[in-house]
Short mmCIF file of C-alpha atoms and ligand atoms in Angstrom, two decimals:
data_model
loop_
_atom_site.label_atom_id
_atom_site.label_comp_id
_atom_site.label_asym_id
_atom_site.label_seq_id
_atom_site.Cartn_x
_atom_site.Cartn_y
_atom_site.Cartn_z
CA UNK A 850 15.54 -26.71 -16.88
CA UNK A 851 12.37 -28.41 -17.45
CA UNK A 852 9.31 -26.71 -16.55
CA UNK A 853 5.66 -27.10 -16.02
CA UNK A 854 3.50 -23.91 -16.52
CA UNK A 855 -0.22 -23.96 -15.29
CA UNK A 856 -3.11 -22.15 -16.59
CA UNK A 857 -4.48 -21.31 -19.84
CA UNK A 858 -4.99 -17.20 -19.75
CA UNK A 859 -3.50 -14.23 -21.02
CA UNK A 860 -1.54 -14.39 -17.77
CA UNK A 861 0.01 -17.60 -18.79
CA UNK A 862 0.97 -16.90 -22.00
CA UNK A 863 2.50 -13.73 -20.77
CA UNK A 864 4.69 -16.10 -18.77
CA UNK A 865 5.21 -18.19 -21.23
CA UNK A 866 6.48 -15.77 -23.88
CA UNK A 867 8.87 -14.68 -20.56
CA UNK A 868 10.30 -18.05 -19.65
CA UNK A 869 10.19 -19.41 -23.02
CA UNK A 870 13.26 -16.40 -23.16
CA UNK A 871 14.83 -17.56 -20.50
CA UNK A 872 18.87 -18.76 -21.05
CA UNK A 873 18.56 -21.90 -18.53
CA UNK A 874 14.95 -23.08 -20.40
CA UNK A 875 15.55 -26.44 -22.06
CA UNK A 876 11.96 -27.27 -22.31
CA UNK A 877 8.74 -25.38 -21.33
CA UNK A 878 5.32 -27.51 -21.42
CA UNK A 879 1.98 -25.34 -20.88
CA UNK A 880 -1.35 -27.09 -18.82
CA UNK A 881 -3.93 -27.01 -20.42
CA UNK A 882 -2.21 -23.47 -22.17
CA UNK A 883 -4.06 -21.72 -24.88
CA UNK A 884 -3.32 -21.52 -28.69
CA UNK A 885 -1.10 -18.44 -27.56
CA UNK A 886 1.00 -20.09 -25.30
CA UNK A 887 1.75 -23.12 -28.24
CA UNK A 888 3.88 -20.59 -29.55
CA UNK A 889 6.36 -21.15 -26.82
CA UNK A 890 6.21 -24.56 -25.69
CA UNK A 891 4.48 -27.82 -25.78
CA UNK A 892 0.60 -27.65 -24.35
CA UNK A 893 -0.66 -30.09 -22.67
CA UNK A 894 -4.65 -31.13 -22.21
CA UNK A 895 -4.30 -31.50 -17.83
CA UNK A 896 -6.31 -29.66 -15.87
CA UNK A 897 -4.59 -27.39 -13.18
CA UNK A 898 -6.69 -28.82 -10.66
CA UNK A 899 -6.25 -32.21 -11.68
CA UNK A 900 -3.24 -32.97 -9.30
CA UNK A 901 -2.86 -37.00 -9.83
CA UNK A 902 -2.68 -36.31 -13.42
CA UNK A 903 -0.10 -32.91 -13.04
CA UNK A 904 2.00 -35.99 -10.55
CA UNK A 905 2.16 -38.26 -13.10
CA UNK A 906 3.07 -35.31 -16.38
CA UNK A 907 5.46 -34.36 -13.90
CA UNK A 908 7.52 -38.09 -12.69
CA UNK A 909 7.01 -38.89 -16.90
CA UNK A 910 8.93 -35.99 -18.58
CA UNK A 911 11.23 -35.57 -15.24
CA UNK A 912 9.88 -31.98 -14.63
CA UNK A 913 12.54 -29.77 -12.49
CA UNK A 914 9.66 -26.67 -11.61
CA UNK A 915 6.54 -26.31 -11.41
CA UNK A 916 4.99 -22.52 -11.86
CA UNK A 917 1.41 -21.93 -10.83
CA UNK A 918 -0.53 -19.11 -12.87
CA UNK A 919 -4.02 -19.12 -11.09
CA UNK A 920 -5.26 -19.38 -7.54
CA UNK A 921 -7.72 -22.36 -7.31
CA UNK A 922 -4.39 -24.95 -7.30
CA UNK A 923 -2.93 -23.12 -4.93
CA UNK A 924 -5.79 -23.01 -2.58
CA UNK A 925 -6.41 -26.16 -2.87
CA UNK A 926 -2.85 -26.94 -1.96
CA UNK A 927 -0.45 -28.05 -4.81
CA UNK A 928 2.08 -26.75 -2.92
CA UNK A 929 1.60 -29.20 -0.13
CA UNK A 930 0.61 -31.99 -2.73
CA UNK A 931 4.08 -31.64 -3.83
CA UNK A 932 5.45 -31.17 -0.44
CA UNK A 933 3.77 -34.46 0.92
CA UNK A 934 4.40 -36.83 -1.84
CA UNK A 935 8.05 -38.73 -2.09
CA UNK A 936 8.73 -38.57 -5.87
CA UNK A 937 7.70 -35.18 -5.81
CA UNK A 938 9.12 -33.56 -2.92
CA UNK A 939 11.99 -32.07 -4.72
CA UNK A 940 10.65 -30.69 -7.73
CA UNK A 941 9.70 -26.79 -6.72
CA UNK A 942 6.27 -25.12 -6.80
CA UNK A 943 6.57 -21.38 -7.32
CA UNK A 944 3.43 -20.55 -5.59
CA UNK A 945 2.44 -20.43 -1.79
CA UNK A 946 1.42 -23.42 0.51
CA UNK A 947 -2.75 -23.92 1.18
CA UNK A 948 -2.13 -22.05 4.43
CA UNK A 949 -0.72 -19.33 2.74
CA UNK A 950 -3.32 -19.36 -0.25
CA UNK A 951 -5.92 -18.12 2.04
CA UNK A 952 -4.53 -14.85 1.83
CA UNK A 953 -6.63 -15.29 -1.14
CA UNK A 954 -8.94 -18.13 -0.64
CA UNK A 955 -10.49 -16.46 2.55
CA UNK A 956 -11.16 -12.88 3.03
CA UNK A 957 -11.61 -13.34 7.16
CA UNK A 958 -8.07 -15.20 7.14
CA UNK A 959 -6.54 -11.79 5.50
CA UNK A 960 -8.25 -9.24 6.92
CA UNK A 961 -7.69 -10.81 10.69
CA UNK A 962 -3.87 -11.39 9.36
CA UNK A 963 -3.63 -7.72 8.60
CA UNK A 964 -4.95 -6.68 11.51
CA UNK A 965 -2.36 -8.85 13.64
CA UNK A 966 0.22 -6.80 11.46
CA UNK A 967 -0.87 -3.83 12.01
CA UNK A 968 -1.54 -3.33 7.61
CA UNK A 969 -3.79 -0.77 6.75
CA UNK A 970 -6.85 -2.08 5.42
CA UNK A 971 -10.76 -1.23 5.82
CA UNK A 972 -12.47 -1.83 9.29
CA UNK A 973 -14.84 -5.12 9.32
CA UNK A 974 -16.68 -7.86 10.81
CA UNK A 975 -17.20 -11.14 9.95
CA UNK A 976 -20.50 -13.45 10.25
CA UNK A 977 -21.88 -16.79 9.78
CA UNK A 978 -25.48 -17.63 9.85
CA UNK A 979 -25.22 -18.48 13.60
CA UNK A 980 -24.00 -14.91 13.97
CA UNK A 981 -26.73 -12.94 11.23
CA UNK A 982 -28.38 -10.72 13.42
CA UNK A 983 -25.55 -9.43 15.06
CA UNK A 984 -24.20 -9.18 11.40
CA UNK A 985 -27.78 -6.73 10.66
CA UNK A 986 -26.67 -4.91 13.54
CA UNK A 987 -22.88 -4.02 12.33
CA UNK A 988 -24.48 -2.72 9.05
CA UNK A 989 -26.80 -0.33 11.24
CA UNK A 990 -23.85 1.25 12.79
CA UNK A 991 -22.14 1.78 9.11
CA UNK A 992 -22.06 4.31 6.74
CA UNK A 993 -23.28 3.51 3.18
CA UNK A 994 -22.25 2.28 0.45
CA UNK A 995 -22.09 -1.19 2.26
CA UNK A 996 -19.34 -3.50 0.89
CA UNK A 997 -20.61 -7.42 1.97
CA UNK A 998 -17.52 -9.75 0.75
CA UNK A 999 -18.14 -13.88 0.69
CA UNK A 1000 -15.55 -15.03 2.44
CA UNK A 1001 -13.75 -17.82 -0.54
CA UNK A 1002 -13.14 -17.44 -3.89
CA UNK A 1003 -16.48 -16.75 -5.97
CA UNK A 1004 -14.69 -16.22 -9.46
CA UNK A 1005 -14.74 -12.50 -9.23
CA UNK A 1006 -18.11 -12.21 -7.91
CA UNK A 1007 -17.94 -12.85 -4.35
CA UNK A 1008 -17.83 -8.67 -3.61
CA UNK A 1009 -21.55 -6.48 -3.24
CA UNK A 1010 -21.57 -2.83 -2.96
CA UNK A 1011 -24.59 -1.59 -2.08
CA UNK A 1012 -26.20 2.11 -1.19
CA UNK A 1013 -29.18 1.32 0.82
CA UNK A 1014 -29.79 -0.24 4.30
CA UNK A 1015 -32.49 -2.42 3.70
CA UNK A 1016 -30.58 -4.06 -0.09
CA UNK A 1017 -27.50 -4.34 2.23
CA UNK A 1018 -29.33 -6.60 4.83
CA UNK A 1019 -31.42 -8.42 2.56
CA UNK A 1020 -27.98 -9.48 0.40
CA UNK A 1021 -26.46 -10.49 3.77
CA UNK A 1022 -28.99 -12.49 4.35
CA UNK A 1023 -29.00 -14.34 1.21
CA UNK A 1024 -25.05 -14.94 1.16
CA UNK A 1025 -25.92 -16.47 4.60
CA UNK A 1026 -28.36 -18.29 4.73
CA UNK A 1027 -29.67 -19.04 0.66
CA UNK A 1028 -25.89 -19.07 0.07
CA UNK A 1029 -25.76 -17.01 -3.11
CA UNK A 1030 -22.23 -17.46 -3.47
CA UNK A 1031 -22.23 -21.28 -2.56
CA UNK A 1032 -20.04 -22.69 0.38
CA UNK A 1033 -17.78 -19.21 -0.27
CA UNK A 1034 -20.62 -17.19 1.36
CA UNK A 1035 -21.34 -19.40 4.29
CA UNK A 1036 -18.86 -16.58 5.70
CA UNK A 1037 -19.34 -12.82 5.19
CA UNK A 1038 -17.19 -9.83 6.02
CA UNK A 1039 -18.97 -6.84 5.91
CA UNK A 1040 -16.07 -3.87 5.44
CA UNK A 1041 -16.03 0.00 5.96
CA UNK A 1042 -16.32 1.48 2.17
CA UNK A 1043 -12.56 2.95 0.71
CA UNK A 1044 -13.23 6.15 -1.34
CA UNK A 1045 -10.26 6.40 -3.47
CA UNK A 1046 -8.21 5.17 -6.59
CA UNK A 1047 -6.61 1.43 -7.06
CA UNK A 1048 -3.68 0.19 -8.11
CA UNK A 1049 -2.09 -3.42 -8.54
CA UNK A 1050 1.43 -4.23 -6.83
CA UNK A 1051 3.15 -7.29 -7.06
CA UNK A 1052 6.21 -8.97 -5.42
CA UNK A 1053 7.84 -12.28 -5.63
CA UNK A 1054 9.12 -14.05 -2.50
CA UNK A 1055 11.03 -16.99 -1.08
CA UNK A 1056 9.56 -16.58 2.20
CA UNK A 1057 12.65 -14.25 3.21
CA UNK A 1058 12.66 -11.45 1.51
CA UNK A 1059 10.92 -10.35 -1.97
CA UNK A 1060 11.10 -8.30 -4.95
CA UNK A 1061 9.28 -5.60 -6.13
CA UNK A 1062 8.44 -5.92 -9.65
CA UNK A 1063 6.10 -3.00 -11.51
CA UNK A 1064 3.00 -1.82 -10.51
CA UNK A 1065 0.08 -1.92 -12.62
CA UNK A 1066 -3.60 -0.45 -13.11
CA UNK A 1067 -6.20 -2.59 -14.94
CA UNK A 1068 -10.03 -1.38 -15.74
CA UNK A 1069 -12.76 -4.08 -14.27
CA UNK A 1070 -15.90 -2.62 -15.65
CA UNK A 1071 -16.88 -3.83 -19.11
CA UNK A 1072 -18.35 -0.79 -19.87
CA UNK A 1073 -16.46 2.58 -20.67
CA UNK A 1074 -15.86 5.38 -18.07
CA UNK A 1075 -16.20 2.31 -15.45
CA UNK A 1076 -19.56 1.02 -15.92
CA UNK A 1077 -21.46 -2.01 -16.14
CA UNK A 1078 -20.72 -5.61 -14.66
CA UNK A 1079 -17.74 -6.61 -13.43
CA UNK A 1080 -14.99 -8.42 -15.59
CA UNK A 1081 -11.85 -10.29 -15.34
CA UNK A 1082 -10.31 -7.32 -16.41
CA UNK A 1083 -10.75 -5.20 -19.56
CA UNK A 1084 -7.06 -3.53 -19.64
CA UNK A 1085 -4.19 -2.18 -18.05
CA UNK A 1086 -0.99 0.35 -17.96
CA UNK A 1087 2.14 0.09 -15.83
CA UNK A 1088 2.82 2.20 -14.64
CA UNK A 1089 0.99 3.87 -12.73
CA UNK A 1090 1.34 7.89 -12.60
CA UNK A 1091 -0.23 8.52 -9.13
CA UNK A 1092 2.53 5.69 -7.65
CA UNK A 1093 5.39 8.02 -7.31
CA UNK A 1094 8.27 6.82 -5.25
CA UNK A 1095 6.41 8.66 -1.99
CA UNK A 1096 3.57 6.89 -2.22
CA UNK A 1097 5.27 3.60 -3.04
CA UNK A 1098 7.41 4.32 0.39
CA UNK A 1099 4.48 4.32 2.12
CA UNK A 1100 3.20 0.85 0.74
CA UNK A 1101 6.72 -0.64 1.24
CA UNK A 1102 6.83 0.34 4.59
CA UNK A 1103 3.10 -0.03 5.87
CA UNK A 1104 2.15 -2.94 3.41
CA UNK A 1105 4.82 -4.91 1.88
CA UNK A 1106 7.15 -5.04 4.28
CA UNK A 1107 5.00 -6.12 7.32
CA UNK A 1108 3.07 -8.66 5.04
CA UNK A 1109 6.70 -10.95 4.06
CA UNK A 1110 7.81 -10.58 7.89
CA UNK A 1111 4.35 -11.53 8.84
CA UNK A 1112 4.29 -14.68 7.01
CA UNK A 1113 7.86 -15.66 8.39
CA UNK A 1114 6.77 -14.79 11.59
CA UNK A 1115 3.53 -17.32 11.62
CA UNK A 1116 5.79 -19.89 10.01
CA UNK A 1117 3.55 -19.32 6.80
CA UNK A 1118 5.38 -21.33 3.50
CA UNK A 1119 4.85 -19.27 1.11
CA UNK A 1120 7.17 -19.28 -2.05
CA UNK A 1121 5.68 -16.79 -4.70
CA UNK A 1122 3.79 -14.00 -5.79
CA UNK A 1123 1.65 -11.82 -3.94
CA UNK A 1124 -0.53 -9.38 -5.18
CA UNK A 1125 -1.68 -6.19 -3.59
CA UNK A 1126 -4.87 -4.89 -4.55
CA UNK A 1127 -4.75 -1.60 -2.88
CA UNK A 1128 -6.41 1.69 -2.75
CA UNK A 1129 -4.85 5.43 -2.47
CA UNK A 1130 -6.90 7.30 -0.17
CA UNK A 1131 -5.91 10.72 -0.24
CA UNK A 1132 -2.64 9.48 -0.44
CA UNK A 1133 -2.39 6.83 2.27
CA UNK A 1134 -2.68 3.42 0.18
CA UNK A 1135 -5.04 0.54 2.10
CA UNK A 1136 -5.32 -3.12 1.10
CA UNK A 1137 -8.52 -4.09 -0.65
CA UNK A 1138 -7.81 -7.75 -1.15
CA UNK A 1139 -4.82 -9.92 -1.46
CA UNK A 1140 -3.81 -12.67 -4.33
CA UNK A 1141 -1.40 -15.33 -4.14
CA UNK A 1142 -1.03 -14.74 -7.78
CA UNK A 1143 -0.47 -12.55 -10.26
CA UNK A 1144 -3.22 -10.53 -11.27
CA UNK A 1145 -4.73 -10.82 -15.11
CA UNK A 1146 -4.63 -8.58 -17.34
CA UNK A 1147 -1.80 -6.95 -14.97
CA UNK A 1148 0.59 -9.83 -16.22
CA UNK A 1149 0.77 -8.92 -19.64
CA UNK A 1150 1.84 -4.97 -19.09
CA UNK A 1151 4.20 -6.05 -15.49
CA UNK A 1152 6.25 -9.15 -17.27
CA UNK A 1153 7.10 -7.52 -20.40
CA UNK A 1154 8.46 -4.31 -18.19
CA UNK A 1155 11.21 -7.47 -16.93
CA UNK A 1156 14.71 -7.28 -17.99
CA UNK A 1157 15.83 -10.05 -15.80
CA UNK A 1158 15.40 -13.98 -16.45
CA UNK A 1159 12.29 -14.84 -14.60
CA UNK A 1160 13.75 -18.65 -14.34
CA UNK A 1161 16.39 -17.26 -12.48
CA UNK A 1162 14.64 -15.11 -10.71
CA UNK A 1163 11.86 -18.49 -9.73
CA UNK A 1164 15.51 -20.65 -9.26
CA UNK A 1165 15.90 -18.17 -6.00
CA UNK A 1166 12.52 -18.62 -4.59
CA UNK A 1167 12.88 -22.16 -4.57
CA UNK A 1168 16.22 -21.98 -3.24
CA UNK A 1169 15.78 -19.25 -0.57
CA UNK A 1170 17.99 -17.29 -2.46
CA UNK A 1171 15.90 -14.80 -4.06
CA UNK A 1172 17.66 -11.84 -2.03
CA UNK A 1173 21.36 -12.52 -4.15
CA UNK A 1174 19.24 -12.28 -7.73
CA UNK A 1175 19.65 -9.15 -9.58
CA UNK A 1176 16.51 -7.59 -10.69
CA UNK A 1177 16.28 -5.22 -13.96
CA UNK A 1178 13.23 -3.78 -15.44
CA UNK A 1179 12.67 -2.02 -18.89
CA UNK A 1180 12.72 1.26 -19.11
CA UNK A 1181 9.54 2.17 -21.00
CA UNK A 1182 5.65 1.71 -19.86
CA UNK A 1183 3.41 -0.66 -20.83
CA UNK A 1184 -0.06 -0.76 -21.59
CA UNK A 1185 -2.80 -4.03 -22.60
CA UNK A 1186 -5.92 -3.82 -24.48
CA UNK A 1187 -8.47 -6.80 -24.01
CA UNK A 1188 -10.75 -8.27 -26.63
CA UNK A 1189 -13.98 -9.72 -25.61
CA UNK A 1190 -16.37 -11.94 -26.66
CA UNK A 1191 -19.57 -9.69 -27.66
CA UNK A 1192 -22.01 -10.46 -24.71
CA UNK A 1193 -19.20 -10.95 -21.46
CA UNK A 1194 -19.40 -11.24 -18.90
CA UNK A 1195 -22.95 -12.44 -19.61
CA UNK A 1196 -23.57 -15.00 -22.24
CA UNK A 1197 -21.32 -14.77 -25.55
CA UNK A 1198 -20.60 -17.28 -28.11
CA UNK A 1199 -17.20 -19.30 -28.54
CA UNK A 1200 -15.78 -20.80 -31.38
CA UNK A 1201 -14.98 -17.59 -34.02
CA UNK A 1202 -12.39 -17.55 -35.94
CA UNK A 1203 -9.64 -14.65 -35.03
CA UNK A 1204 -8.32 -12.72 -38.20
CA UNK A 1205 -5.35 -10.24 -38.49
CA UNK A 1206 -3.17 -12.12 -36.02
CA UNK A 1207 0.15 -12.29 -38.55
CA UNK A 1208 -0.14 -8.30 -39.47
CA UNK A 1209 0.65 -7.04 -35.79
CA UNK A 1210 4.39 -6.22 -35.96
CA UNK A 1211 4.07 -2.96 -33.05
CA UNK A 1212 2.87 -4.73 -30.09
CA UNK A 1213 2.50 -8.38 -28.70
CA UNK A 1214 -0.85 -9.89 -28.48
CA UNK A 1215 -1.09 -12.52 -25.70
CA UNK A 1216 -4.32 -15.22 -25.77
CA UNK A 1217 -6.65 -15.20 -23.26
CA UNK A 1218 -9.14 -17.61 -24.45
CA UNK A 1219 -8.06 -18.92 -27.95
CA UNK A 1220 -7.53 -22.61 -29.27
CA UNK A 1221 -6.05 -23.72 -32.52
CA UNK A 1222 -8.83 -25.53 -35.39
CA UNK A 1223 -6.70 -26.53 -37.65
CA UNK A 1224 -4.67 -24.32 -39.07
CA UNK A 1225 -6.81 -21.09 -37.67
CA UNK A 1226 -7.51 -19.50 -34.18
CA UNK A 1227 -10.90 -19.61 -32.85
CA UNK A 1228 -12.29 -17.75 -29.65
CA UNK A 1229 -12.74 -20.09 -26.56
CA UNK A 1230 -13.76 -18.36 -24.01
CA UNK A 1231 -15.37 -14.37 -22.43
CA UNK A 1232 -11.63 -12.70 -22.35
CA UNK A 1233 -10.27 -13.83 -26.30
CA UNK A 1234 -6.79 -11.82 -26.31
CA UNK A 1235 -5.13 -8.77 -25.28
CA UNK A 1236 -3.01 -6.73 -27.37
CA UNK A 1237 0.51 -5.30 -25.32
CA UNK A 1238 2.90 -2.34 -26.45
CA UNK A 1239 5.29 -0.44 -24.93
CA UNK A 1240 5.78 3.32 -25.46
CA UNK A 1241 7.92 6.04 -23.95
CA UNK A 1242 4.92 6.55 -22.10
CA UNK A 1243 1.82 5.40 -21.31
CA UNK A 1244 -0.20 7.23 -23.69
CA UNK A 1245 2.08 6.10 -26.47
CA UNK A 1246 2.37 2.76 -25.31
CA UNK A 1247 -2.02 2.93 -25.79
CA UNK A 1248 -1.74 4.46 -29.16
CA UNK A 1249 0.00 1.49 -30.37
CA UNK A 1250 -2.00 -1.22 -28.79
CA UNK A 1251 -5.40 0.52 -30.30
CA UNK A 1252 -3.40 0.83 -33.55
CA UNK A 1253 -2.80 -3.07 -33.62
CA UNK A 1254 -6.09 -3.95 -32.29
CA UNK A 1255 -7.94 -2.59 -34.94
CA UNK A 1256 -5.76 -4.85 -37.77
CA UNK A 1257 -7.69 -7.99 -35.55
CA UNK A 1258 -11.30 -8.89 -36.38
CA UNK A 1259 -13.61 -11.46 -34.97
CA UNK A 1260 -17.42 -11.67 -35.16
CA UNK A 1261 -18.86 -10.14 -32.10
CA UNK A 1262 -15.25 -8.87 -30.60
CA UNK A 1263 -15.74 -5.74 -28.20
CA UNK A 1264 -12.67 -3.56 -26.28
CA UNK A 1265 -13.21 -0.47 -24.35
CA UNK A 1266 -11.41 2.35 -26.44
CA UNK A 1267 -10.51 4.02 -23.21
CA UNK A 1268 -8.28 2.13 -20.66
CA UNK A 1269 -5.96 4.57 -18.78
CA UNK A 1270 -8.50 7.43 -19.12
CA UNK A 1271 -8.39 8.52 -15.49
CA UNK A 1272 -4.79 8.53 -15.23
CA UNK A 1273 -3.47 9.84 -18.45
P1 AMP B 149 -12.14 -7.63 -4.20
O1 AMP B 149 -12.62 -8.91 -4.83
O2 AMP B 149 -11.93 -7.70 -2.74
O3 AMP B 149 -10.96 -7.04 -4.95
O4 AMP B 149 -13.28 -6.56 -4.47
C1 AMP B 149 -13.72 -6.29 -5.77
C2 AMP B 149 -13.80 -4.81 -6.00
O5 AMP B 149 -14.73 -4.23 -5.06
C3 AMP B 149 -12.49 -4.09 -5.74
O6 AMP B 149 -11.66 -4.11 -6.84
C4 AMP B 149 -12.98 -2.70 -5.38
O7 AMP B 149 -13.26 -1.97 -6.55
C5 AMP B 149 -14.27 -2.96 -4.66
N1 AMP B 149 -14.06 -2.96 -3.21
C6 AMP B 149 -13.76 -4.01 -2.42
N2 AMP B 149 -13.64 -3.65 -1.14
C7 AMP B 149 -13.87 -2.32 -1.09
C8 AMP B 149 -13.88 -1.36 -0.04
N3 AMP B 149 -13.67 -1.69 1.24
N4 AMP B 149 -14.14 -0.08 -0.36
C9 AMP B 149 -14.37 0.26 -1.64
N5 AMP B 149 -14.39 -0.59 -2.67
C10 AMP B 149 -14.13 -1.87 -2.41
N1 LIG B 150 -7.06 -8.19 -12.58
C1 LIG B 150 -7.43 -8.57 -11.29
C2 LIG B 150 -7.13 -9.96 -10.94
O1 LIG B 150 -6.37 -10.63 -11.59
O2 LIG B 150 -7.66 -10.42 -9.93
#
């Protein structure tokens, strides 16, 4: 098969070190990929958003699947792109129609499709500007901290949590009506505050029934212990200790389930992954956001716990098939260690060269935000690379990747020496 990867993250070149495995693979090409994701295919310089140009990659070098890696495609509707256009119409997307992106793309659309479904989630409201005061009046009758959400994507940044009354109203205000978060914040849902710990879960579907693959934990803050500004993602183990097949009942039944029958039900296409941000609350998990992707760093500890052929596995989504695929994981955890670019998530400086790479024979480092100059690897971007191992546990599995990580130098780099701290 002949396949088109999108996306240029660690999360891509985890999927490309996957596929590129697979035994039906003939050729694997990577837009715009990363100097990572070279190792396993052909990059090449198209824009995931640039769907005219991804049309005419794909009629040139007779492309048989497409896989989407992040969510801005998707919302904008490659799916349908594909879907709508003659020449392309039978070449799969693994990834979920523009209706079904929302689940992502708008927080309203989820949280009023969860509570059609009956899917436990936090109580909310949603405003415009027309609606602002009675917005000022739902944060009256809540309880601090007060989470405020933009309603579309915002890159990470769309969600405020804040302690006081008076912050709270004045930051609803200026998502309204000064549109801090752009066009995403023209909507706001203001939701009841979840006091717990979160975890990642993932399935793949074909819009009949899905697969479970490994739940994950990553670590958002940039600083250690949780602190500072929020990141991409700074980490993560899989799996997850507090997930034990009781709890994971409970999200099957109360989350997962209802969520892939709700879809059908609405006549939703969706044809991917879904990700479950959720929330254990004294033991009763709660949704805190969906994504019609995989999550990042999540990725690169969940796809090396595969056994399986993921090309097989994406061969039964797009043939509604998925349920008669076998699906094998790897016996042993998995934890990721990201290096940053000194200064993320604020301003940092690109361009330095990455040393050590060729001495790392314990764990797998995946690119984040790497290109090639020459015949070296230079940083390109906030989240550089993120070293993977696998251990008998998960503490092992972290031994190793802090082992590797300090064999790799680049001016500036930064890691927090302490992902999986709360759970190990
Ligand atoms: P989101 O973009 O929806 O995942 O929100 C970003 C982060 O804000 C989440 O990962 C949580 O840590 C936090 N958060 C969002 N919603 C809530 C909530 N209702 N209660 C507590 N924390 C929340
Ligand atoms: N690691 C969280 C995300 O991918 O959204």
């Amino acid at each position: 098969m002949k396949v088109l990867l999108l996306g240029s993250g660690g999360r891509e070149h985890a999927l490309a070190w996957k596929i590129a495995q697979s035994s039906i693979l003939d050729e694997l090409y990577i837009a715009p990929g990363n100097a990572g994701t070279k190792q396993h295919g052909k990059n090449v310089a198209i824009s995931p958003t640039d769907f005219e140009g991804i049309k005419n990659f794909v009629i040139e070098n007779a492309i048989e699947m497409v896989i989407v890696g992040p969510e801005e495609p998707l919302v904008n509707g490659i799916f349908d792109f594909f879907q709508t256009d003659e020449k392309l119409r039978k070449v799969p997307v693994i990834g979920p129609s523009k209706f079904g992106a929302q689940l992502e793309g708008s927080k309203d659309f989820a949280k009023a499709f969860m509570a059609r479904h009956k899917i436990p989630t936090a109580k909310y409201g949603t405003f415009t500007a027309e609606t602002l005061n009675e917005g000022m009046k739902f944060l009256e009758g809540m309880k601090p901290p007060y989470v405020l959400k933009a309603d579309g994507l915002a890159a990470g940044k769309g969600v405020l949590i804040l302690k006081d009354l008076s912050e709270a109203k004045s930051e609803l205000k200026s998502m309204l009506q000064h549109q801090k978060f752009g066009a995403a914040s023209s909507k706001v849902v203001i939701e009841q505050f979840l006091d717990g710990i979160e975890l990642s879960v993932f399935v793949i579907t074909d819009g009949e029934s899905f697969k479970l693959l490994p739940e994950a934990k990553d670590y958002k803050r940039i600083g250690e212990g949780d602190t500072g500004l929020n990141t991409g993602g700074m980490g993560a183990i899989s799996p997850v200790p507090f997930a034990d097949s009781g709890f994971m009942d409970k999200v099957h039944n109360r989350i997962i389930v209802p969520t892939v029958k709700g879809l059908k039900t609405e006549g939703i296409s969706y044809k991917g992954f879904i990700f479950f941000g959720l929330i254990n609350v004294k033991g009763d998990p709660y949704v805190i956001e969906y994504n019609c992707r995989m999550g990042d760093p999540e990725t690169e500890v969940v796809i090396p716990r595969l056994k399986s052929d993921i090309l097989d596995l994406f061969e039964g989504v797009a043939s509604n098939t998925l349920s008669e695929r076998d699906i094998q994981f790897i016996d042993k955890s998995a934890a990721t260690v990201m290096m940053v670019s000194g200064g993320y998530p604020e301003a940092y400086e690109k361009g330095k060269s990455i040393y050590g790479l060729n001495t790392i024979a314990e764990s797998i480092v995946f690119h984040a935000g790497t290109s090639a100059d020459g015949p070296s690897i230079v940083s390109s971007g906030g989240r550089v690379l993120t070293v993977t191992s696998y251990g008998k546990n998960v503490e092992t599995a972290l031994e190793k990747s802090y082992e590797s990580i300090s064999k790799i130098k680049f001016e500036g780099a930064y890691y927090r020496k302490d992902i999986g701290y709360d759970v190990i």
